[in-house]
Amino acid sequence: MTAPVLTEPDALAPAPPGPAARLLRGLLPYVLALVLAFVVSGIVIAALGYDPVEAFRTILTTSFKTDFGFTETLTKWVPLTLLALGFTIPLAVGRFNIGGEGQLLVGATAAAGVGIVYGDLPTGVLLPLVIVAGVLAGVVWAGIAAFLMGRFRVNEILSTVLLNFVSFQVLDYAATEVWSDPAAGVAATQRVGANAELPTLGGPPGVHAGLLLAALVALATIVVTRRTAAGFELRAAGTNPRAAGINGIRVERIAVVALIVGGALGGLAGALEVSGVHGRALEGMQSNFLLLGIIIGLIARGSALWVPVVSFGIAILEVGASSMQRTVGVPAEMVLIIEALILIFLLLSDVIAGRLARRAA
């Protein structure tokens, strides 16, 4: 009788998925979320009496049809990326920075103040001062919430949201009392000195050079969070705070630093908006960047690597929204519905995947 052939248990186990399979598995929820979001919003647009095909064509092509459209997309990409990173860095350690709006505004106010008061300085001195002033203002603003969180256990969501409302008054005071410009037509400061304005990349209409700075910041954030010991401690503190603390990682200190870094990025966004876009600080300049930054951070699943990519996609939708309203008549707010639906369907995919995994186990 022939002896049975014995096999190693590992030989019967399925081979682990390769890089292509893992990439496909990671992208599939995003593709499904995009398709479902556009299908549902298309039904809504059709129910309102508009042409959904023309609406979607306008949204997705406006950024690439003209140089102006592409410039506007890149210009929006800058604050969206910085505010999204300012949200995802604290999120990695389980903290929620909802104060990006206020950090942008105080950063813009500080940058405008330096650009006005020291407007006669040469570009090589004034421009760095303006940017540093914006960053430091964001650090101070987020530092208030970080101090309250670390010292008195005040929930950072509450403190950052409330500080947003205070920042409105700070900007209003600067724009109406300190450096008021009555000819602006809105509550706005005077224009900063010419030497405080960022140069453009290429001929008009060109995007401001702050694009390069934002790209460098995004790259540095990716490297630090994924390739350094500090990034490992950040992820460990967020994944399992108790185990991280047992192994000597100071979780609360990391949370405080992460929130302050998020504030610095918000302040930088404000400074770049002053130096590269508006030339002054003005009420309403924050637009809906805070909401979009949070949406981007959540769609990117808190990954600094995917934040710039998602930000570019959202910038395309935002630029296309105004064109859609002009040409098709669909309200621009429909784009917010699309963005929200993408996030909702992406979160639902996580829920479904989790339940399937538990059943398989």
Tab-separated table of C-alpha atoms in Angstrom:
chain	number	residue	atom	x	y	z
A	1	MET	CA	0.000	0.000	0.000
A	2	THR	CA	1.311	3.412	-0.911
A	3	ALA	CA	1.896	5.709	2.063
A	4	PRO	CA	-0.168	8.889	2.039
A	5	VAL	CA	1.652	12.025	1.002
A	6	LEU	CA	1.928	14.491	3.854
A	7	THR	CA	1.829	18.190	2.998
A	8	GLU	CA	2.881	21.165	5.033
A	9	PRO	CA	-0.062	23.188	6.355
A	10	ASP	CA	1.377	26.347	4.788
A	11	ALA	CA	1.351	24.685	1.379
A	12	LEU	CA	-2.419	24.418	1.506
A	13	ALA	CA	-2.904	28.040	2.598
A	14	PRO	CA	-3.788	30.560	-0.086
A	15	ALA	CA	-0.931	32.701	-1.287
A	16	PRO	CA	-0.950	36.260	0.023
A	17	PRO	CA	-2.224	38.815	-2.488
A	18	GLY	CA	0.395	40.538	-4.604
A	19	PRO	CA	0.961	44.324	-4.845
A	20	ALA	CA	-1.417	44.672	-7.809
A	21	ALA	CA	-4.183	42.801	-6.007
A	22	ARG	CA	-3.707	44.892	-2.859
A	23	LEU	CA	-3.803	48.099	-4.906
A	24	LEU	CA	-6.973	46.977	-6.685
A	25	ARG	CA	-8.580	46.026	-3.383
A	26	GLY	CA	-7.689	49.430	-1.958
A	27	LEU	CA	-8.984	51.365	-4.973
A	28	LEU	CA	-12.211	49.419	-5.402
A	29	PRO	CA	-14.099	51.166	-2.546
A	30	TYR	CA	-13.134	54.579	-3.979
A	31	VAL	CA	-14.287	53.637	-7.482
A	32	LEU	CA	-17.597	52.299	-6.188
A	33	ALA	CA	-18.096	55.361	-3.967
A	34	LEU	CA	-17.452	57.715	-6.916
A	35	VAL	CA	-19.804	55.825	-9.224
A	36	LEU	CA	-22.611	55.619	-6.672
A	37	ALA	CA	-22.199	59.285	-5.676
A	38	PHE	CA	-22.513	60.440	-9.283
A	39	VAL	CA	-25.435	58.106	-9.961
A	40	VAL	CA	-27.407	59.345	-6.950
A	41	SER	CA	-26.580	63.010	-7.601
A	42	GLY	CA	-27.442	62.516	-11.278
A	43	ILE	CA	-30.887	61.299	-10.266
A	44	VAL	CA	-31.307	64.381	-8.073
A	45	ILE	CA	-30.178	66.722	-10.870
A	46	ALA	CA	-32.578	65.063	-13.322
A	47	ALA	CA	-35.412	65.334	-10.785
A	48	LEU	CA	-34.713	69.086	-10.564
A	49	GLY	CA	-35.206	69.368	-14.334
A	50	TYR	CA	-31.563	69.727	-15.438
A	51	ASP	CA	-29.390	67.634	-17.730
A	52	PRO	CA	-27.115	65.502	-15.496
A	53	VAL	CA	-24.798	64.504	-18.360
A	54	GLU	CA	-24.108	68.137	-19.253
A	55	ALA	CA	-23.729	69.036	-15.584
A	56	PHE	CA	-21.137	66.326	-14.974
A	57	ARG	CA	-19.318	67.140	-18.209
A	58	THR	CA	-19.019	70.760	-17.094
A	59	ILE	CA	-17.822	69.840	-13.605
A	60	LEU	CA	-15.139	67.421	-14.785
A	61	THR	CA	-13.766	69.387	-17.757
A	62	THR	CA	-13.765	73.033	-16.606
A	63	SER	CA	-10.388	72.680	-14.877
A	64	PHE	CA	-8.709	71.462	-18.063
A	65	LYS	CA	-10.383	73.427	-20.873
A	66	THR	CA	-8.548	76.710	-20.254
A	67	ASP	CA	-5.371	77.923	-18.576
A	68	PHE	CA	-7.510	79.995	-16.215
A	69	GLY	CA	-9.506	76.943	-15.113
A	70	PHE	CA	-6.367	74.932	-14.408
A	71	THR	CA	-4.816	77.857	-12.527
A	72	GLU	CA	-7.922	78.179	-10.374
A	73	THR	CA	-7.793	74.457	-9.620
A	74	LEU	CA	-4.167	74.610	-8.492
A	75	THR	CA	-4.866	77.775	-6.490
A	76	LYS	CA	-7.645	75.992	-4.596
A	77	TRP	CA	-5.458	72.922	-4.167
A	78	VAL	CA	-3.030	74.852	-1.962
A	79	PRO	CA	-5.299	75.732	1.009
A	80	LEU	CA	-7.294	72.523	0.653
A	81	THR	CA	-4.157	70.398	0.948
A	82	LEU	CA	-2.732	72.372	3.869
A	83	LEU	CA	-5.986	72.377	5.847
A	84	ALA	CA	-6.563	68.683	5.123
A	85	LEU	CA	-3.068	67.876	6.394
A	86	GLY	CA	-3.747	70.095	9.395
A	87	PHE	CA	-6.744	67.862	10.101
A	88	THR	CA	-5.154	64.461	9.391
A	89	ILE	CA	-2.003	64.921	11.498
A	90	PRO	CA	-3.933	65.305	14.792
A	91	LEU	CA	-6.389	62.673	13.536
A	92	ALA	CA	-3.537	60.151	13.423
A	93	VAL	CA	-3.307	60.384	17.222
A	94	GLY	CA	-7.058	60.421	17.719
A	95	ARG	CA	-7.528	64.192	18.007
A	96	PHE	CA	-9.822	66.359	15.893
A	97	ASN	CA	-8.612	69.755	14.740
A	98	ILE	CA	-11.837	71.526	13.759
A	99	GLY	CA	-10.136	74.906	13.980
A	100	GLY	CA	-8.558	75.115	10.542
A	101	GLU	CA	-10.881	77.968	9.637
A	102	GLY	CA	-9.788	80.099	12.588
A	103	GLN	CA	-6.129	79.192	12.130
A	104	LEU	CA	-6.303	80.271	8.496
A	105	LEU	CA	-7.940	83.587	9.408
A	106	VAL	CA	-5.528	84.554	12.188
A	107	GLY	CA	-2.652	83.471	9.965
A	108	ALA	CA	-3.981	85.688	7.198
A	109	THR	CA	-4.492	88.589	9.614
A	110	ALA	CA	-0.938	88.329	10.975
A	111	ALA	CA	0.525	87.982	7.487
A	112	ALA	CA	-1.422	91.006	6.250
A	113	GLY	CA	-0.362	93.055	9.265
A	114	VAL	CA	3.331	92.352	8.669
A	115	GLY	CA	2.937	92.974	4.941
A	116	ILE	CA	1.319	96.366	5.611
A	117	VAL	CA	3.478	97.640	8.476
A	118	TYR	CA	6.777	96.572	6.921
A	119	GLY	CA	5.716	96.995	3.315
A	120	ASP	CA	8.886	98.887	2.341
A	121	LEU	CA	11.253	96.026	3.156
A	122	PRO	CA	12.878	94.172	0.258
A	123	THR	CA	11.202	91.021	-1.033
A	124	GLY	CA	13.886	88.691	0.306
A	125	VAL	CA	13.156	89.908	3.828
A	126	LEU	CA	9.478	90.807	3.763
A	127	LEU	CA	8.084	87.721	2.049
A	128	PRO	CA	9.622	85.233	4.515
A	129	LEU	CA	8.476	87.466	7.398
A	130	VAL	CA	4.906	87.435	6.099
A	131	ILE	CA	4.863	83.646	5.768
A	132	VAL	CA	6.500	83.095	9.171
A	133	ALA	CA	4.017	85.501	10.783
A	134	GLY	CA	1.123	83.479	9.384
A	135	VAL	CA	2.607	80.190	10.574
A	136	LEU	CA	3.312	81.530	14.074
A	137	ALA	CA	-0.205	82.942	14.356
A	138	GLY	CA	-1.614	79.521	13.479
A	139	VAL	CA	0.691	77.919	16.061
A	140	VAL	CA	-0.486	80.307	18.774
A	141	TRP	CA	-4.147	79.798	17.873
A	142	ALA	CA	-3.908	76.014	17.892
A	143	GLY	CA	-1.607	76.234	20.920
A	144	ILE	CA	-4.459	77.671	22.982
A	145	ALA	CA	-6.590	74.607	22.282
A	146	ALA	CA	-3.587	72.296	22.741
A	147	PHE	CA	-2.796	73.839	26.144
A	148	LEU	CA	-6.400	73.502	27.301
A	149	MET	CA	-6.430	69.903	26.100
A	150	GLY	CA	-3.122	68.908	27.658
A	151	ARG	CA	-3.441	70.822	30.929
A	152	PHE	CA	-7.163	70.791	31.713
A	153	ARG	CA	-8.462	67.941	29.511
A	154	VAL	CA	-10.707	70.321	27.569
A	155	ASN	CA	-12.055	68.570	24.500
A	156	GLU	CA	-10.178	69.889	21.460
A	157	ILE	CA	-13.282	69.747	19.262
A	158	LEU	CA	-15.065	72.229	21.526
A	159	SER	CA	-12.110	74.580	21.943
A	160	THR	CA	-11.089	74.682	18.273
A	161	VAL	CA	-14.663	75.302	17.133
A	162	LEU	CA	-15.121	78.141	19.625
A	163	LEU	CA	-11.790	79.667	18.628
A	164	ASN	CA	-13.062	79.804	15.049
A	165	PHE	CA	-15.711	82.309	16.153
A	166	VAL	CA	-13.123	84.378	18.001
A	167	SER	CA	-10.979	84.492	14.839
A	168	PHE	CA	-13.881	86.125	12.976
A	169	GLN	CA	-13.753	88.991	15.435
A	170	VAL	CA	-9.958	89.254	15.226
A	171	LEU	CA	-10.110	89.619	11.458
A	172	ASP	CA	-13.073	91.989	11.656
A	173	TYR	CA	-11.211	94.243	14.097
A	174	ALA	CA	-8.105	94.322	11.916
A	175	ALA	CA	-10.147	94.930	8.752
A	176	THR	CA	-12.406	97.652	10.155
A	177	GLU	CA	-10.338	99.359	12.842
A	178	VAL	CA	-6.592	98.816	12.485
A	179	TRP	CA	-5.781	98.548	8.763
A	180	SER	CA	-9.165	99.315	7.257
A	181	ASP	CA	-9.556	99.916	3.529
A	182	PRO	CA	-12.942	101.658	3.002
A	183	ALA	CA	-12.532	101.501	-0.772
A	184	ALA	CA	-12.504	97.702	-0.777
A	185	GLY	CA	-16.298	97.462	-0.597
A	186	VAL	CA	-16.116	94.702	2.028
A	187	ALA	CA	-14.487	94.381	5.435
A	188	ALA	CA	-10.869	94.095	4.308
A	189	THR	CA	-7.437	95.293	5.285
A	190	GLN	CA	-5.269	97.491	3.132
A	191	ARG	CA	-3.177	95.719	0.537
A	192	VAL	CA	0.174	94.393	1.618
A	193	GLY	CA	3.317	95.886	0.110
A	194	ALA	CA	4.215	94.734	-3.379
A	195	ASN	CA	7.285	92.981	-1.993
A	196	ALA	CA	5.042	90.789	0.196
A	197	GLU	CA	3.264	89.247	-2.781
A	198	LEU	CA	4.298	85.865	-4.117
A	199	PRO	CA	5.496	85.678	-7.723
A	200	THR	CA	3.536	83.626	-10.225
A	201	LEU	CA	4.772	80.487	-11.939
A	202	GLY	CA	4.717	81.090	-15.672
A	203	GLY	CA	2.914	83.846	-17.492
A	204	PRO	CA	-0.571	85.095	-16.646
A	205	PRO	CA	-2.798	83.530	-15.670
A	206	GLY	CA	-0.205	81.796	-13.499
A	207	VAL	CA	-0.568	80.107	-10.141
A	208	HIS	CA	1.340	81.697	-7.277
A	209	ALA	CA	4.634	80.230	-6.111
A	210	GLY	CA	3.032	79.138	-2.860
A	211	LEU	CA	2.052	76.032	-4.812
A	212	LEU	CA	5.664	74.852	-4.594
A	213	LEU	CA	5.803	75.534	-0.863
A	214	ALA	CA	2.558	73.637	-0.278
A	215	ALA	CA	3.867	70.718	-2.359
A	216	LEU	CA	7.100	70.653	-0.324
A	217	VAL	CA	5.121	70.724	2.924
A	218	ALA	CA	2.942	67.853	1.711
A	219	LEU	CA	6.012	65.839	0.703
A	220	ALA	CA	7.716	66.527	4.036
A	221	THR	CA	4.571	65.458	5.901
A	222	ILE	CA	4.429	62.185	3.965
A	223	VAL	CA	8.093	61.438	4.686
A	224	VAL	CA	7.869	62.320	8.375
A	225	THR	CA	4.660	60.403	9.049
A	226	ARG	CA	5.686	57.282	7.097
A	227	ARG	CA	9.479	57.084	7.301
A	228	THR	CA	10.616	58.506	10.642
A	229	ALA	CA	10.534	57.505	14.302
A	230	ALA	CA	8.334	60.515	15.063
A	231	GLY	CA	5.807	59.304	12.498
A	232	PHE	CA	5.871	55.815	13.998
A	233	GLU	CA	5.205	57.224	17.463
A	234	LEU	CA	2.361	59.317	16.053
A	235	ARG	CA	0.699	56.282	14.481
A	236	ALA	CA	1.356	54.091	17.527
A	237	ALA	CA	-0.152	56.669	19.876
A	238	GLY	CA	-3.281	56.790	17.751
A	239	THR	CA	-3.607	53.062	17.109
A	240	ASN	CA	-3.161	51.872	20.703
A	241	PRO	CA	-2.557	54.663	23.228
A	242	ARG	CA	-2.285	52.275	26.189
A	243	ALA	CA	0.345	50.055	24.558
A	244	ALA	CA	2.206	53.127	23.301
A	245	GLY	CA	2.303	54.571	26.806
A	246	ILE	CA	3.587	51.302	28.267
A	247	ASN	CA	6.433	51.375	25.745
A	248	GLY	CA	7.493	54.876	26.754
A	249	ILE	CA	5.668	56.951	24.143
A	250	ARG	CA	4.252	60.138	25.671
A	251	VAL	CA	0.841	60.023	24.053
A	252	GLU	CA	-0.533	63.279	25.461
A	253	ARG	CA	2.570	65.200	24.481
A	254	ILE	CA	2.383	63.827	20.929
A	255	ALA	CA	-1.291	64.835	20.752
A	256	VAL	CA	-0.431	68.390	21.819
A	257	VAL	CA	2.380	68.660	19.262
A	258	ALA	CA	0.179	67.217	16.501
A	259	LEU	CA	-2.528	69.786	17.179
A	260	ILE	CA	0.018	72.622	17.129
A	261	VAL	CA	1.481	71.363	13.840
A	262	GLY	CA	-2.033	71.324	12.413
A	263	GLY	CA	-2.411	74.952	13.465
A	264	ALA	CA	0.874	75.858	11.791
A	265	LEU	CA	-0.393	74.425	8.504
A	266	GLY	CA	-3.637	76.388	8.831
A	267	GLY	CA	-1.687	79.587	9.484
A	268	LEU	CA	0.516	78.871	6.474
A	269	ALA	CA	-2.591	78.477	4.316
A	270	GLY	CA	-3.789	81.909	5.477
A	271	ALA	CA	-0.438	83.537	4.734
A	272	LEU	CA	-0.360	82.051	1.233
A	273	GLU	CA	-3.907	83.231	0.554
A	274	VAL	CA	-2.831	86.779	1.476
A	275	SER	CA	0.479	86.773	-0.391
A	276	GLY	CA	-0.602	84.745	-3.380
A	277	VAL	CA	-4.323	85.317	-3.969
A	278	HIS	CA	-5.979	88.318	-2.313
A	279	GLY	CA	-3.083	90.621	-1.416
A	280	ARG	CA	-4.937	91.425	1.815
A	281	ALA	CA	-6.985	89.811	4.573
A	282	LEU	CA	-10.734	90.037	4.097
A	283	GLU	CA	-13.854	88.575	5.609
A	284	GLY	CA	-15.059	85.409	3.922
A	285	MET	CA	-11.652	84.477	2.544
A	286	GLN	CA	-11.853	81.128	4.351
A	287	SER	CA	-14.673	80.088	1.963
A	288	ASN	CA	-15.650	76.492	2.785
A	289	PHE	CA	-12.049	75.311	3.133
A	290	LEU	CA	-12.568	73.930	6.656
A	291	LEU	CA	-15.449	71.664	5.654
A	292	LEU	CA	-13.632	70.513	2.536
A	293	GLY	CA	-10.406	69.915	4.476
A	294	ILE	CA	-12.263	67.603	6.863
A	295	ILE	CA	-13.982	65.798	3.974
A	296	ILE	CA	-10.634	65.373	2.202
A	297	GLY	CA	-8.965	64.035	5.339
A	298	LEU	CA	-11.738	61.494	5.885
A	299	ILE	CA	-11.899	60.415	2.227
A	300	ALA	CA	-8.103	59.958	2.325
A	301	ARG	CA	-8.649	57.822	5.460
A	302	GLY	CA	-6.213	60.004	7.370
A	303	SER	CA	-3.324	59.149	5.030
A	304	ALA	CA	-0.954	62.024	4.282
A	305	LEU	CA	0.035	60.192	1.093
A	306	TRP	CA	-3.479	60.408	-0.364
A	307	VAL	CA	-4.402	63.879	0.879
A	308	PRO	CA	-2.791	65.775	-2.062
A	309	VAL	CA	-4.474	63.429	-4.561
A	310	VAL	CA	-7.921	63.741	-3.001
A	311	SER	CA	-7.423	67.515	-2.650
A	312	PHE	CA	-6.813	67.807	-6.376
A	313	GLY	CA	-10.001	65.890	-7.124
A	314	ILE	CA	-12.026	68.078	-4.768
A	315	ALA	CA	-10.462	71.216	-6.290
A	316	ILE	CA	-11.636	70.033	-9.724
A	317	LEU	CA	-15.175	69.628	-8.402
A	318	GLU	CA	-15.115	73.037	-6.705
A	319	VAL	CA	-13.904	74.898	-9.799
A	320	GLY	CA	-16.390	73.036	-11.976
A	321	ALA	CA	-19.259	73.863	-9.613
A	322	SER	CA	-19.363	77.571	-10.427
A	323	SER	CA	-19.105	76.871	-14.149
A	324	MET	CA	-21.939	74.346	-13.881
A	325	GLN	CA	-24.152	76.931	-12.219
A	326	ARG	CA	-23.440	79.486	-14.959
A	327	THR	CA	-23.833	77.195	-17.959
A	328	VAL	CA	-26.324	74.521	-16.892
A	329	GLY	CA	-28.151	76.300	-14.099
A	330	VAL	CA	-27.577	73.597	-11.480
A	331	PRO	CA	-26.876	75.196	-8.069
A	332	ALA	CA	-23.185	75.044	-7.151
A	333	GLU	CA	-24.144	73.503	-3.815
A	334	MET	CA	-24.829	70.263	-5.694
A	335	VAL	CA	-21.084	69.635	-5.650
A	336	LEU	CA	-21.149	69.570	-1.846
A	337	ILE	CA	-23.808	66.871	-2.097
A	338	ILE	CA	-21.578	64.869	-4.444
A	339	GLU	CA	-18.611	65.210	-2.085
A	340	ALA	CA	-20.725	64.197	0.904
A	341	LEU	CA	-22.093	61.192	-0.967
A	342	ILE	CA	-18.572	60.053	-1.858
A	343	LEU	CA	-17.651	60.132	1.825
A	344	ILE	CA	-20.866	58.401	2.915
A	345	PHE	CA	-20.502	55.560	0.407
A	346	LEU	CA	-16.832	55.171	1.308
A	347	LEU	CA	-17.722	54.848	4.993
A	348	LEU	CA	-20.471	52.372	4.122
A	349	SER	CA	-17.930	50.268	2.235
A	350	ASP	CA	-15.852	50.071	5.422
A	351	VAL	CA	-18.889	48.896	7.380
A	352	ILE	CA	-19.757	46.243	4.794
A	353	ALA	CA	-16.141	45.041	4.527
A	354	GLY	CA	-15.926	44.756	8.314
A	355	ARG	CA	-19.096	42.654	8.519
A	356	LEU	CA	-17.950	40.379	5.684
A	357	ALA	CA	-14.609	39.886	7.410
A	358	ARG	CA	-16.327	38.926	10.688
A	359	ARG	CA	-18.571	36.431	8.893
A	360	ALA	CA	-15.599	34.887	7.113
A	361	ALA	CA	-13.791	34.504	10.431
